[in-house]
XYZ file of C-alpha atoms in Angstrom:
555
model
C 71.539 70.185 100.974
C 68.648 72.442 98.866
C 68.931 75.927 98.428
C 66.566 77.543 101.179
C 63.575 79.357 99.773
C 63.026 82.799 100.906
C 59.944 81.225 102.895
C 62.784 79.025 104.430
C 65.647 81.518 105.011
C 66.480 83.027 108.831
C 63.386 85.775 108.712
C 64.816 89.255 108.382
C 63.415 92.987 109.284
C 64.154 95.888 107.616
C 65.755 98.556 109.498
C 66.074 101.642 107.614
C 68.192 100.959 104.917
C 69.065 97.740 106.828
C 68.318 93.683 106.810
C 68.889 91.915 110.133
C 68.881 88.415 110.714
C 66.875 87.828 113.425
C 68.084 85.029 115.517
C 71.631 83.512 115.700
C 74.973 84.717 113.549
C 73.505 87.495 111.563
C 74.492 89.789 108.847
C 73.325 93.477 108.384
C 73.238 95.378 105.446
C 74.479 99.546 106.078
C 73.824 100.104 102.780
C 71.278 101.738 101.448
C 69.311 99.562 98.882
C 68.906 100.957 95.233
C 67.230 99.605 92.844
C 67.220 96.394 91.784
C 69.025 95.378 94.569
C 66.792 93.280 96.273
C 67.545 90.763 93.207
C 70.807 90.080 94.705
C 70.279 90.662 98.276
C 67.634 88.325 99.017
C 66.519 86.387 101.876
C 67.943 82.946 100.600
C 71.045 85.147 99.903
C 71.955 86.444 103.107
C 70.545 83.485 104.625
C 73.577 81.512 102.530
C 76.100 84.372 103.211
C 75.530 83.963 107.152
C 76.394 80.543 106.649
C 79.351 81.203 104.933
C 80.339 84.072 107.571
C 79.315 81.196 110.686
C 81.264 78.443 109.233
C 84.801 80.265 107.684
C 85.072 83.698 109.476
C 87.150 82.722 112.062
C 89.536 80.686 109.816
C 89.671 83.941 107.387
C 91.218 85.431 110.844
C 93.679 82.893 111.844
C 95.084 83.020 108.386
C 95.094 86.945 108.428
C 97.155 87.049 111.942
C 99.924 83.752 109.688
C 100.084 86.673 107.634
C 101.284 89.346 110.029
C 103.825 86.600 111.842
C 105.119 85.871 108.673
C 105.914 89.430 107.272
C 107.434 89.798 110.556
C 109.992 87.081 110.269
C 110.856 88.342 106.923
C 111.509 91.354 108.001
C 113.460 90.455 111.061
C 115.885 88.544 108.996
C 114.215 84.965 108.122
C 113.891 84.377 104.073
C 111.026 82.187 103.116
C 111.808 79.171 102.003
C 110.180 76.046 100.416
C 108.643 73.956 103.283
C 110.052 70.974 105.120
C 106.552 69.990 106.543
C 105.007 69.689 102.754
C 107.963 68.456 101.159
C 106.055 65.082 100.243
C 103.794 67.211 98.497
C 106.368 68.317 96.030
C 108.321 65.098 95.973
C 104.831 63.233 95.083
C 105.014 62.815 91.149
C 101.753 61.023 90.937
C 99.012 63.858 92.058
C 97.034 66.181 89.601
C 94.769 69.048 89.971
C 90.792 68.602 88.338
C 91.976 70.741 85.314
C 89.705 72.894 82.810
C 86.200 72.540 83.387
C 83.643 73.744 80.158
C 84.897 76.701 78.985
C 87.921 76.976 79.996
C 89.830 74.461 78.189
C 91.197 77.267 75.863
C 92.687 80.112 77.466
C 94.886 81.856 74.924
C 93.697 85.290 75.831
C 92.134 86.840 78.734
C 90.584 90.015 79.201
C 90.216 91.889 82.067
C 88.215 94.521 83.707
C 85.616 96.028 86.085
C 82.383 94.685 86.037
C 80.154 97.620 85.538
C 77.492 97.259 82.445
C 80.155 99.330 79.499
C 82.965 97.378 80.560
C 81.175 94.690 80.846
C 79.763 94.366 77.327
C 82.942 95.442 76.019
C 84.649 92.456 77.878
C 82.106 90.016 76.153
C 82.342 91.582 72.829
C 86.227 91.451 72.324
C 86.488 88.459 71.388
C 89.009 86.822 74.344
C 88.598 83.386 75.016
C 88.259 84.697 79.119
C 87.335 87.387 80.574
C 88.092 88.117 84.183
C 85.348 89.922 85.438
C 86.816 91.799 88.220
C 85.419 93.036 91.920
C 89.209 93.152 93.808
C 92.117 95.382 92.249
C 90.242 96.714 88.892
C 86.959 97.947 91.097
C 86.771 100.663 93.954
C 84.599 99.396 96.335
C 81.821 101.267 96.523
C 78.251 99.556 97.421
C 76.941 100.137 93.775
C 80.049 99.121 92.209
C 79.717 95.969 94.221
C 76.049 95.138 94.118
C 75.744 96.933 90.984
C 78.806 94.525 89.198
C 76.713 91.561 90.942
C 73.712 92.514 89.132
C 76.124 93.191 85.876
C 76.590 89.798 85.922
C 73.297 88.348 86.812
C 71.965 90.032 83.619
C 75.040 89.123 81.385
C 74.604 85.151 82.572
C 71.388 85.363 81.256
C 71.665 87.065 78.221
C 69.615 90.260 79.816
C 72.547 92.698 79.728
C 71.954 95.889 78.001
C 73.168 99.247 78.843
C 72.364 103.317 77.656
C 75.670 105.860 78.769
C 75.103 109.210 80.049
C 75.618 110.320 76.711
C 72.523 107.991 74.722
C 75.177 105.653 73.482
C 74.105 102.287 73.511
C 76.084 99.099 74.515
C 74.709 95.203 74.182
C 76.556 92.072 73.362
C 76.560 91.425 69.578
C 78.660 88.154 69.393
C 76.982 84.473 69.775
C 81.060 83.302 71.018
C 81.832 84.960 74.741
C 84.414 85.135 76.505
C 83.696 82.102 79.602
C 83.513 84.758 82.839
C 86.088 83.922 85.618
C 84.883 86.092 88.516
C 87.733 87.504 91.010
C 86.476 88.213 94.581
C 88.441 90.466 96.631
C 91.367 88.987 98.398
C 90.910 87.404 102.320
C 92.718 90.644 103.824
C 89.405 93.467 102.473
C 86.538 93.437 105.152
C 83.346 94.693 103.458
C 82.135 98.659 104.427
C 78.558 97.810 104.072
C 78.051 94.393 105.922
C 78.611 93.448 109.176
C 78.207 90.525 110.659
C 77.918 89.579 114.386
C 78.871 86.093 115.414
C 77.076 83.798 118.379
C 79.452 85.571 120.960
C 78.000 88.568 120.046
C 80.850 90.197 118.435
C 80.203 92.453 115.503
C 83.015 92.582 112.749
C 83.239 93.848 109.091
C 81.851 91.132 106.695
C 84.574 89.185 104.432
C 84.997 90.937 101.164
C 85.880 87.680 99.774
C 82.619 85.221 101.407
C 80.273 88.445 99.934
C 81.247 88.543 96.398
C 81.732 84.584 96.318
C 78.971 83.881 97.977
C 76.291 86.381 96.340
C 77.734 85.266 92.208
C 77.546 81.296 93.163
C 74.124 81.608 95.194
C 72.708 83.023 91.975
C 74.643 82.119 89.326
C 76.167 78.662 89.435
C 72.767 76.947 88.062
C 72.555 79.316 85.090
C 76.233 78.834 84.238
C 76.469 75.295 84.633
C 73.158 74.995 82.214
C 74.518 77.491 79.245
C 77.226 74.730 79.578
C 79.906 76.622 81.375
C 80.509 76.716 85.369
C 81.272 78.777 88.490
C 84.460 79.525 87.866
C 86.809 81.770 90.170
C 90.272 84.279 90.359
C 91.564 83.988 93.825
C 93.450 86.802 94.384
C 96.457 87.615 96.865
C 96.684 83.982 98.377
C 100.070 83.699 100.762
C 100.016 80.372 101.787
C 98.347 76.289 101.311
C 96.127 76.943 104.537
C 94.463 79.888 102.669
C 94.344 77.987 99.679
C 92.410 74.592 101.752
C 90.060 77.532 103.442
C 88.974 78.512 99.661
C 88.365 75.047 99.111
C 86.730 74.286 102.168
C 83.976 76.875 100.868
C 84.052 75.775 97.824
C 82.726 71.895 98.718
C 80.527 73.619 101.179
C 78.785 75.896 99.298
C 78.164 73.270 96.479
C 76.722 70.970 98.759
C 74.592 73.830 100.074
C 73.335 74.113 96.699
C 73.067 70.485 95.748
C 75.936 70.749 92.928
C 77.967 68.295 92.332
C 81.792 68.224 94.130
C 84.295 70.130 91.768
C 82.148 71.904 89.693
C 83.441 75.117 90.784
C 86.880 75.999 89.317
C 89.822 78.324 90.507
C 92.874 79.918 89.520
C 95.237 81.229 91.709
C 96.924 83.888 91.211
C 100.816 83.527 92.149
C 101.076 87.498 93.035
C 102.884 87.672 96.682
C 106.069 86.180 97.333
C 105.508 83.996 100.007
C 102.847 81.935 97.533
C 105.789 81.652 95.466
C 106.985 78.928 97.495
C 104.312 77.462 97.966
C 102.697 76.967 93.965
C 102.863 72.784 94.681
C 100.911 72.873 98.050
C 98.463 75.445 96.778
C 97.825 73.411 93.946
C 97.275 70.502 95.795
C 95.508 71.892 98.284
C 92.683 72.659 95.862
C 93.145 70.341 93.695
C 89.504 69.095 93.610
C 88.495 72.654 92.426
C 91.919 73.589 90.431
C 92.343 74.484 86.925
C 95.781 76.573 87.195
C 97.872 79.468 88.236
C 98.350 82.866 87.121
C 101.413 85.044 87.257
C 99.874 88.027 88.486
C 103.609 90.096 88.088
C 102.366 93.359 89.460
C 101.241 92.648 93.020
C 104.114 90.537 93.334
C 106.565 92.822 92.865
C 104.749 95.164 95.320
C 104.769 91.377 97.338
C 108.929 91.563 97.077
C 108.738 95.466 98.036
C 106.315 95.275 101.362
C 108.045 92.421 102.390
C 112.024 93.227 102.113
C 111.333 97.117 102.315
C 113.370 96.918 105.473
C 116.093 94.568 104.742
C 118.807 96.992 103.269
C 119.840 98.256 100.309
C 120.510 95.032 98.128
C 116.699 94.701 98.688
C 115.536 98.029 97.141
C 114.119 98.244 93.229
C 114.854 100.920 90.405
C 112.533 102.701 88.619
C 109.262 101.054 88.304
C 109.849 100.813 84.417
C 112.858 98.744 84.815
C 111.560 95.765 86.860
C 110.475 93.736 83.845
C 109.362 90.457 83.303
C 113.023 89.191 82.222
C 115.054 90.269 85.281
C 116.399 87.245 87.612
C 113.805 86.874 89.724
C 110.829 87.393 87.770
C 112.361 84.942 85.210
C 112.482 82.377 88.009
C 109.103 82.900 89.459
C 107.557 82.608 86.108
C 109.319 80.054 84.631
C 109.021 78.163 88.397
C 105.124 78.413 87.825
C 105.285 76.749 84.188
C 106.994 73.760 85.263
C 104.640 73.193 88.813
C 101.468 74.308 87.109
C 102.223 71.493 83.663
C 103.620 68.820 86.248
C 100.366 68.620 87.888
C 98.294 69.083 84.579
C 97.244 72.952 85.251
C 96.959 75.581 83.386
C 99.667 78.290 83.707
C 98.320 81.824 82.575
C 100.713 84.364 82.041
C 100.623 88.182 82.856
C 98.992 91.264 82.069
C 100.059 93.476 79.088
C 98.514 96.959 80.544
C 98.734 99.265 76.972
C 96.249 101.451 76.097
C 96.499 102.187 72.473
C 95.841 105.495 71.270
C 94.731 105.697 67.230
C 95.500 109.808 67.269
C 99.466 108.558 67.417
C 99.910 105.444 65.165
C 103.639 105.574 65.713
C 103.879 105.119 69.348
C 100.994 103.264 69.050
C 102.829 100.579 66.562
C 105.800 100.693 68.924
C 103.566 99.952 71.711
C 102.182 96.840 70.255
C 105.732 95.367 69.741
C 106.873 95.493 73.189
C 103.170 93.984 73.593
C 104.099 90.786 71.069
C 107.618 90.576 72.506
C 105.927 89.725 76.107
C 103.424 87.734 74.710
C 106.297 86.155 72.184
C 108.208 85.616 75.386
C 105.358 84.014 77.115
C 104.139 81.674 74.626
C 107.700 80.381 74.507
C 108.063 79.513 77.948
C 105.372 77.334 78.336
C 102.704 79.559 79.136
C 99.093 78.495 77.915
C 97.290 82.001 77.789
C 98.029 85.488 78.742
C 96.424 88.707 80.387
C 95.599 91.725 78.072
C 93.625 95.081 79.763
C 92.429 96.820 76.166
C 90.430 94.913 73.581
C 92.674 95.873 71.180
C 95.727 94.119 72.035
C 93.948 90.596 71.943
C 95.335 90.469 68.268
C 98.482 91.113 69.311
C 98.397 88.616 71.863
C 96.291 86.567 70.299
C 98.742 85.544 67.136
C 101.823 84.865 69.374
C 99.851 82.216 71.304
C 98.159 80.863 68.169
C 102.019 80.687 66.562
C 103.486 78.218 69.530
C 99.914 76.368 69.737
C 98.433 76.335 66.877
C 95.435 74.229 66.650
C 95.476 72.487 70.489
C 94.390 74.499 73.452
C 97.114 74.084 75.571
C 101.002 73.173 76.113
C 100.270 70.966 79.206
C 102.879 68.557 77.610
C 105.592 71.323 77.741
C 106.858 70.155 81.085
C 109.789 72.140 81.809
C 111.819 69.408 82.821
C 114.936 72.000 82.082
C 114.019 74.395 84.511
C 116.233 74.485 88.249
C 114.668 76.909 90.355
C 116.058 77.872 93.507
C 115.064 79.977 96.896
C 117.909 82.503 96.058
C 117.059 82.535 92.414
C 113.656 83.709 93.695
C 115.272 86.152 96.035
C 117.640 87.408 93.654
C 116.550 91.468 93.030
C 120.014 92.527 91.292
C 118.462 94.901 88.464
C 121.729 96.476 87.820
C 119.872 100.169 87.237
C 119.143 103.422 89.059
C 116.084 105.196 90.723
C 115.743 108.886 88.930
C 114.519 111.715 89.297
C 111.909 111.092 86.937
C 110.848 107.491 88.212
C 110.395 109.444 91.845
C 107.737 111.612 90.060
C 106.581 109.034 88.354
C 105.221 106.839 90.972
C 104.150 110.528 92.615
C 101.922 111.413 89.524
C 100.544 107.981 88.862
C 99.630 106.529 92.524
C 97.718 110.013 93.658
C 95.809 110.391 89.785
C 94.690 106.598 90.634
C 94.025 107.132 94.204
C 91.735 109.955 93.316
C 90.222 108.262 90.764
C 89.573 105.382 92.880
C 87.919 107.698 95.670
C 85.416 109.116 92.824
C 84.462 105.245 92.122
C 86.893 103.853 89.571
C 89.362 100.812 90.027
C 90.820 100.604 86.301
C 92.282 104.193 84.922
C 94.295 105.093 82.168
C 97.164 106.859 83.124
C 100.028 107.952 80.552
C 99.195 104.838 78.097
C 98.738 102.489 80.557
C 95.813 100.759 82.253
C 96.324 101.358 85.886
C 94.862 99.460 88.913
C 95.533 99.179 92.578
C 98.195 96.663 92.099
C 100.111 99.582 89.928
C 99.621 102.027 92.321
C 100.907 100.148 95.395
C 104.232 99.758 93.874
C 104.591 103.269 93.509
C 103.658 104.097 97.115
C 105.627 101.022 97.898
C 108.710 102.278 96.082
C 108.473 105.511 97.374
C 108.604 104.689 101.003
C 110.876 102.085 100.729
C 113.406 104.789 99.136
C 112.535 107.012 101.608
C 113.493 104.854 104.399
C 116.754 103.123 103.031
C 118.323 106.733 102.538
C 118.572 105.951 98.256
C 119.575 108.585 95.923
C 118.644 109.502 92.453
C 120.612 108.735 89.833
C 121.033 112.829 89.211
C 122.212 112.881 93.437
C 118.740 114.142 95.222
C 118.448 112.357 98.371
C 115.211 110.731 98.164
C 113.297 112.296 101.490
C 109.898 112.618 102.626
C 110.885 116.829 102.204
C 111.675 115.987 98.881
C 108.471 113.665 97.990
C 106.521 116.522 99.030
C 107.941 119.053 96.656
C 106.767 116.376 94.003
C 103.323 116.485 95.919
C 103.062 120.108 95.360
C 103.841 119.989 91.825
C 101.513 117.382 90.899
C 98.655 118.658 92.560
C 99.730 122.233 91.214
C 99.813 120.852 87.646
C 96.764 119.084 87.653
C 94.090 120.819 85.945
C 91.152 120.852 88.843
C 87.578 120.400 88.251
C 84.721 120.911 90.701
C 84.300 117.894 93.185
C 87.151 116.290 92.196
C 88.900 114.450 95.470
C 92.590 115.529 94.623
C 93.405 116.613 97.864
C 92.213 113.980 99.629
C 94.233 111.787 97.457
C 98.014 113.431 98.446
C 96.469 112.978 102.075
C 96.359 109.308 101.358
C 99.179 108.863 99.806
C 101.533 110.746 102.451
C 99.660 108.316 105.147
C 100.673 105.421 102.755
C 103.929 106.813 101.621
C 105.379 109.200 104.243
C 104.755 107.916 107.574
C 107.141 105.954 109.452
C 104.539 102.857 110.008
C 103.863 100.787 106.305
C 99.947 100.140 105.992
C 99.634 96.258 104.549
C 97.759 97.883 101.286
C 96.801 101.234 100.695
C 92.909 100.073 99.788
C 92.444 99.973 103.693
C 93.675 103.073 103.894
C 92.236 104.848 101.287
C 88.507 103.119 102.677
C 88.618 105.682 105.279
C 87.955 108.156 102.647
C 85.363 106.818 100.092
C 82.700 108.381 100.134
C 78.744 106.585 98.849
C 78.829 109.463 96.380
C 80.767 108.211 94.599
């Protein structure tokens, strides 16, 4: 199939500030349209993003409603489990996924980070083999953070990106060797604010956050990539199940026959970050296995994955302190080392997790202490089996950087490490004995950090340091998790205090009161989002919907 010209697309009218499709399934744009944004949203565009919408909307659904069932039967008692149904998938020794397309072959150290033009240049100047340019958990979705990060990357692809801060500083990419961009759309649950799109029964629903960004960085970016010798290459964030994974790939072998490219050329990881995936790695694998290059072990969101989904079960279910759930309790150690062995037995790469320090040179001690617990995890990593890592600061690619080069040396990989001595169970992955306490400090802890983020993220920004550490949503729900989860399972602090929503709300107070305020800044509206996400009786799915209610385009 040829990509339509605009001559060919469905005609459209402008309305305002919106385009309407003017016969069948249509999409139509809210938002207003800034400059330069008719580059991205152009006929042939939304002409290809209908398309998308007509063919996979309803499947995006029916997966979201497996989704609600299945948190249900957790929570009424019924552990996942690894599959009876796709047992021959698992049992088959002789399958493989497509592997490493250009670019990607070497993927010792990733950056991440938003995709607006500082970060962006940073990303491509810090000399990571990867950089995950990121529109879900690292970007608050606001229509020129979206549109504006699409247009980030349109001019980065090409070698156009330069950009002048507020302050006359300016940033452009001085390095010949970039980091290959792996773009992460938002995740299947996230409905778009600014799109909606009404279906051939009439029905008008939010657009997919997922088809949008997908759809509008392959429509005009997979011929540019694939000629500077690279590809379209994707993060495919908060996956739960195979059938999500075989609706990604369905769009993927659509959309490049829309575009006449040939099968497999796009690439995807997956990131392993809810629980339920967890049992799943070999079906998810294989289910996009025409389009696979490997799995990452995206450790925050799945421990907020272990927290939404047992937060009811009792008290052998509930976590300590955020800062003690490491990477080297039980059943972290099993989910990671799980996702070495199924990633290297079916020739994937396995990518291991983010290190979130943000140095700071005005303290060279903590700074140097820092960077050890940094090479420890990466030391860790490395010796698992692990053929690259996550880092969120340019800085602590060295770090990471000579662990990985220690274990691999020269090659790219450890695809021949096959694990062959790891056993992993269902109750090894449901084993959450920690062995510590929840304080007094952790409980203001989680306070403090999920409302500075959530306020952050109302005034526009998805990645925030807080206390030394990059922050994201993926932080913040498992401190809103944590905290309602305690609430409702009647723990106490270590130092007695019963942990209450009465007693959350003294916190509240504190932190707002201790905050120093500055004119327009969304603080209050922040506590009010996290007491709807933290307080109430009902459990919102992710505190991003939640917190949409309150975003404001001023941001």
């Amino acid at each position: 199939m040829s990509i339509p010209t605009a001559s060919q697309a469905a005609p459209i009218r402008t309305v305002g500030t919106a385009v309407v499709g003017s016969m069948g399934p249509e999409l139509r744009i809210t938002g207003p349209l800034h400059e330069r944004f008719e580059e991205i949203l152009t006929p042939a565009a939304l002409a290809f993003l209908t398309e998308l919408h007509h063919r996979f909307a309803g499947r995006r659904h029916d997966r979201l409603a497996d989704r609600m069932r299945r948190r249900f039967e957790i929570g009424n008692g019924h552990d996942p489990r690894f599959r009876d149904d796709t047992a021959h998938i698992r049992d088959d020794p002789d399958w493989r996924v497509a592997g490493a397309g250009p670019g990607l072959e070497d993927r010792r150290v990733e950056i991440t980070g938003p995709t607006d033009p500082k970060m962006t240049v940073n990303a491509l100047n810090s000399g990571a083999r990867v950089w995950l340019a990121d529109l879900e958990d690292a970007t608050s979705p606001t229509w020129r953070n979206l549109i504006g990060g699409q247009l980030t990357l349109r001019d980065a692809i090409r070698g156009e990106l330069a950009h002048t801060s507020a302050d006359g500083r300016e940033y452009r990419v001085t390095t010949e060797r970039t980091p290959t961009i792996v773009m992460r759309p938002r995740g299947w649950h996230l409905g778009d604010r600014h799109i909606d799109f009404t279906d051939r029964t009439g029905r008008t629903l939010s657009a997919s956050g997922s088809l949008i960004d997908f759809g509008l960085y392959f429509f005009h970016n997979a011929r540019a990539l694939i000629d500077a010798g690279r590809g379209p290459y994707f993060y495919l964030a908060k996956l739960e199940s195979s059938e999500e994974a075989r609706l990604w790939d369905d769009v993927f072998s659509f959309s490049e026959e829309y575009l006449g490219i040939p099968h497999g050329t796009i690439r995807a990881t997956v990131l392993i970050e809810t629980l339920p995936a967890a049992f799943e790695m070999d079906e998810i694998l294989y289910e996009l296995r025409e389009h696979c290059a490997g799995l990452n072990a995206g450790r925050w969101d799945y421990i907020f994955s272990i927290i939404k989904n047992y937060r009811g079960r009792g008290a052998r279910f509930v976590l300590p302190d955020r800062s003690e759930v490491t990477m080297t309790v039980p059943f972290m150690r099993a989910y990671t080392e799980l996702l070495v062995q199924t990633c290297h037995r079916r020739g994937a790469h396995a990518i291991g997790g983010m290190s979130a320090f943000i140095p700071d040179r005005r303290d060279a001690e903590a700074t140097a202490r820092a960077l050890e617990k940094v090479s420890a995890d990466k030391r860790r990593e490395a010796g698992d089996g692990f053929d690259g890592t996550w880092v969120a600061h340019p800085d602590l690619i060295p770090a990471a950087l000579a662990e990985f080069d220690a274990v691999l040396g020269a090659r790219p990989h450890q695809l021949d490490r096959l694990r062959d001595d790891v056993e992993v169970t269902a109750s090894h992955l449901l084993d959450l004995r920690i062995g510590r306490a929840i304080t007094r400090a952790g409980v203001r802890e989680n306070v403090s950090v999920a409302i500075r983020y959530i306020e952050a993220w109302l005034r526009g920004q998805g990645a925030v340091a807080i206390d030394g550490l990059m922050e994201d949503a993926a932080t913040a729900e498992i401190s809103r998790s944590q905290i309602w989860q305690w609430i409702n399972q009647d723990r106490r602090t270590e130092e007695g205090d019963l942990i209450t929503a009465e007693y959350v709300e003294r916190h509240i107070g504190e932190v707002i009161a201790q905050t120093a305020r500055t004119e327009g800044d969304r603080f209050d509206d922040a506590a009010d989002v996290f007491r709807e996400v933290a307080l109430q009786p009902e459990f919102p799915a992710f505190l991003t919907l939640t917190a949409s209610r309150f975003l404001t385009e001023t941001a």
